[in-house]
Amino acid sequence: MTQLIKVAVTGASGRMGREVVKLVLEDEQLELVAAVAPTAGPVDAGTLVGLGPCGITVSPDLESALRESNADVLVDFTVPHAAYNNTRTAIEYGVRPIIGTTGFTPEQIEELNGQCKSRGIGGLIAPNFSIGAILMMKFAAEASKYLPHVEIIEYHGDQKLDAPSGTAVKTAELISEVREELRQGNPQEKETIEGSRGGYYDGFRIHSVRLPGVFAQQEVIFGGFGQTLKIRHDSYDRAGYMPGVSVAVKKVMTYTGLIYGFEHIMD
Amino acid sequence: MTQLIKVAVTGASGRMGREVVKLVLEDEQLELVAAVAPTAGPVDAGTLVGLGPCGITVSPDLESALRESNADVLVDFTVPHAAYNNTRTAIEYGVRPIIGTTGFTPEQIEELNGQCKSRGIGGLIAPNFSIGAILMMKFAAEASKYLPHVEIIEYHGDQKLDAPSGTAVKTAELISEVREELRQGNPQEKETIEGSRGGYYDGFRIHSVRLPGVFAQQEVIFGGFGQTLKIRHDSYDRAGYMPGVSVAVKKVMTYTGLIYGFEHIMD
Amino acid sequence: MTQLIKVAVTGASGRMGREVVKLVLEDEQLELVAAVAPTAGPVDAGTLVGLGPCGITVSPDLESALRESNADVLVDFTVPHAAYNNTRTAIEYGVRPIIGTTGFTPEQIEELNGQCKSRGIGGLIAPNFSIGAILMMKFAAEASKYLPHVEIIEYHGDQKLDAPSGTAVKTAELISEVREELRQGNPQEKETIEGSRGGYYDGFRIHSVRLPGVFAQQEVIFGGFGQTLKIRHDSYDRAGYMPGVSVAVKKVMTYTGLIYGFEHIMD
Amino acid sequence: MTQLIKVAVTGASGRMGREVVKLVLEDEQLELVAAVAPTAGPVDAGTLVGLGPCGITVSPDLESALRESNADVLVDFTVPHAAYNNTRTAIEYGVRPIIGTTGFTPEQIEELNGQCKSRGIGGLIAPNFSIGAILMMKFAAEASKYLPHVEIIEYHGDQKLDAPSGTAVKTAELISEVREELRQGNPQEKETIEGSRGGYYDGFRIHSVRLPGVFAQQEVIFGGFGQTLKIRHDSYDRAGYMPGVSVAVKKVMTYTGLIYGFEHIMD
């Protein structure tokens, strides 16, 4: 019989944390052993997320939760500052951290990697747990080796503050690393409406569309010789992260050291 | 028995003129009676376009061609200056002009309209004969009344000089005429890469993609309340104009005066 | 000062009813005057839908709710049998019914239309309140007059029971009414995998895709002469109905008689 | 200085052969040394394809052309029977065959592979030289490991005889080899219009759209957990094969033995 993986969840009352609690409660290979949320009060974690009671009471403090729970893995989708401390605490207790937060410095990652190795456990920090988005980025980079003419169009809700999106910039970086040097377009090109050709990145263009009714979408288009190749990812809600979290929880049991980036735990 | 419509074609050796000659030769309701091309020499018009001989010899001069041919309609896809003179000549001979050239001034159009009316004949000047593109623009304007959040993305070959395309600007104008006043997007929005949000037009955005392997495509996207509506036209070659030319040749026989814009002869 | 429109909502504790209650509470031109839900108990309607208390207590009975509330309009997204009775009750009280339920017989619609006229009020029954979907159907029918070669592809969640979707069939009907007689495709066409060419409807084809992660999408594609025209509607959740409900509530105040189909109240 | 690769072309007056002759004449790393076309007569190969004269006269016979030309590579886009004989002839003369024809038996491929190895030269037989299409198939197979819910939609011209297309079937096979066993859709699913759910292949569905104005397009859609991933290839004309031919001519110089399938010479 396979042993269940014991999971602790921080930020359990937050939007993503609640999804993680649900995921753990519904996955037959996982067991919820702790749920931490500083201000939620001592409610049942199952009740908190709209499922029936599960017998685990939400705790305000990570350290005491880990001391009592014997967790294998901690899943944390909180904010950068909290996440760093939570990660350190988890490693001290020998609990593998899976962190869905950006904002770690390279030095912090290096330090946490060293701590994981000392404890002989794995860990994962990833800004993006969406398998579809990660495949899109991977395929886009690969295609750019053969079809170097490329543009990126990303779509988000109309209240998003920054353009282009983090995913678009990350995709552009991955393409730039492997694509041949190429300044696309007609050198004499003129914009009669400024900005219509989009944002310039290392020879190609990025376009950011902002419309209500859109959650998060991106299309990478390659053109050449009577053909186009398009790789598109449409995301409708944050639940799209959960299959990735599920893969990560199982995978983190199998290696030692801290990995940065979900793509590096895919085969 | 229906009478055939007698068609003369100017610029018969040009890219578009050749397509028109083919169209006329292959349409059972049309009869080619004259083909004009200043420098092609006295070849058979059918042979010129890669079909068998048709008995009409290419003529270097429009006036003599019209004098001898008793044409009903002249189709002209030449350049602005030539087109203006050809249109005047046609009307003088009582031949209905169908002109696929931009660059006419409002005064010229007014004047030619008066001449058509005096002669009791119809005429058409249209920058765009693509039925699909015209439907796209019409639907986009109509949708913007109900779903005012809109962006335009247009795609052309990577050697195109100007951005955005004429069709995109025309579409934006048609939308602006009927859409409620609305400045889309977050007022605090910031571009970390300049231009990524596209070109600004009356409260919404236009994005121009340039890639090899693309001929001419445009998508108009409307967003709102958990839904998006997209209207997209993909054009693969100039042959896309021909169904519109065919419709125009038949329609121009049925009205008096010069109409500007293909959309105005659609029901 | 404009007078607020007084709205009653039936099925207020149901999935759609809750959305309607929210819509009414958040629209400055509307006032919630009654919320009916047989089994919800006497809770505040605002609290029921996750907003703050609004001062309207949910009532178990439509008739007493209407007697006391002086509503202008009743919005009903319940089930066919209940909807019919609710509609009759509303009309008796001089309250304009807006009904988002299918299953009325032509005789029932005729009868309710007569009753609306007798009372001098308007009414609306519509199976689909999605403005985007209705525009898609309208544009598709119009395009099929000019570009008669068409196929429909619809996408729904993988647990949907029936194929094609009601919207796809409705679109096909609207196209068939106006499109020229045309049996598309090669007469010698052969399927090496049965069904790959999709479902046959009056000369053209319908394809039903079923995948998890999709809510409701449809694309109507027209092809001809080096071009394609695509009209696509993507719907992500039921909230997509609410803008249509909002339009309907205001519009129903302006006419007399019962209209069937949201498209008939659009300009 | 890099040595030019000497290229012979069979079927030089055919649709694809002409494209190959053009490609070779315009690529600075390649040199046209022979062009074979049984019935074209002794014309200049450059003139034949609409470029200026190139000094190579079209020959009616492959064997004499190879004897005189000292070619490194033969490119052959003829018909199966001719292609087999041409391949054998090429190998006898130590000329590397690049064959864009289907219809070889496994035994023939094995035999030709042996002959290539004996002569110490490379060779390539590939039904598809479109880099974009090959990337689409490769990415589709890879994505199906992570997102096993998949459907294929392919689009071709309305006069195509068979459905689904060869590319769709090939894609389905590649997916089936790596995807987990999964019968998609609701087991109680019912078609109210027969065939609307498409063709069944190993648990998933293939849809074939046929419309005028389409050359060859395919979209593979993956769905799951609030997201979809789409990989789409649009092909507008046969010129789309040429970049692949160009890659193949250079690559075939670097290995020994006959490779079947363009994907196997990609990195």
Coordinates of C-alpha atoms in Angstrom, one line a residue, chain A residues 130-132 135 138-139 142-143 146 225-237 239-240 243 266-267, chain D residues 130-132 135 138-139 142-143 146 225-237 239-240 243 266-267:
Chain A
S130 CA 0.2 26.2 -14.7
I131 CA 1.2 23.2 -16.7
G132 CA -0.4 24.6 -19.9
L135 CA 4.2 23.9 -22.0
K138 CA 8.7 25.6 -23.6
F139 CA 7.2 24.9 -27.1
E142 CA 11.8 25.4 -29.2
A143 CA 9.8 26.6 -32.2
Y146 CA 13.3 26.7 -36.5
F225 CA 7.2 30.7 -45.9
G226 CA 3.5 30.4 -46.4
Q227 CA 2.8 29.2 -42.9
T228 CA 2.1 30.2 -39.3
L229 CA 2.5 28.2 -36.1
K230 CA 0.5 29.3 -33.1
I231 CA 0.8 28.2 -29.5
R232 CA -2.0 29.5 -27.3
H233 CA -2.8 29.1 -23.7
D234 CA -6.2 30.2 -22.3
S235 CA -6.6 30.3 -18.6
Y236 CA -10.0 30.8 -17.0
D237 CA -9.3 30.7 -13.3
A239 CA -7.9 26.5 -10.5
G240 CA -5.6 26.1 -13.5
P243 CA -2.9 20.1 -11.4
M266 CA 8.7 18.1 -15.7
D267 CA 10.3 15.2 -17.5
Chain D
S130 CA 6.7 21.4 -43.3
I131 CA 8.7 22.4 -40.2
G132 CA 5.6 24.1 -38.8
L135 CA 6.6 21.0 -34.7
K138 CA 5.8 16.9 -31.8
F139 CA 4.4 19.5 -29.4
E142 CA 4.4 16.0 -25.7
A143 CA 1.4 18.0 -24.3
Y146 CA 0.4 16.3 -19.2
F225 CA -8.8 22.5 -15.0
G226 CA -9.8 25.9 -16.1
Q227 CA -7.4 26.1 -19.0
T228 CA -7.0 25.1 -22.7
L229 CA -3.7 24.8 -24.6
K230 CA -3.9 25.0 -28.4
I231 CA -1.3 24.2 -31.0
R232 CA -2.2 25.4 -34.5
H233 CA -0.5 25.2 -37.8
D234 CA -1.8 27.2 -40.8
S235 CA -0.3 26.5 -44.2
Y236 CA -1.1 28.8 -47.2
D237 CA 0.8 27.1 -50.0
A239 CA 6.2 27.0 -50.5
G240 CA 5.8 26.0 -46.9
P243 CA 12.5 25.7 -45.7
M266 CA 15.6 17.9 -36.4
D267 CA 17.7 18.4 -33.3

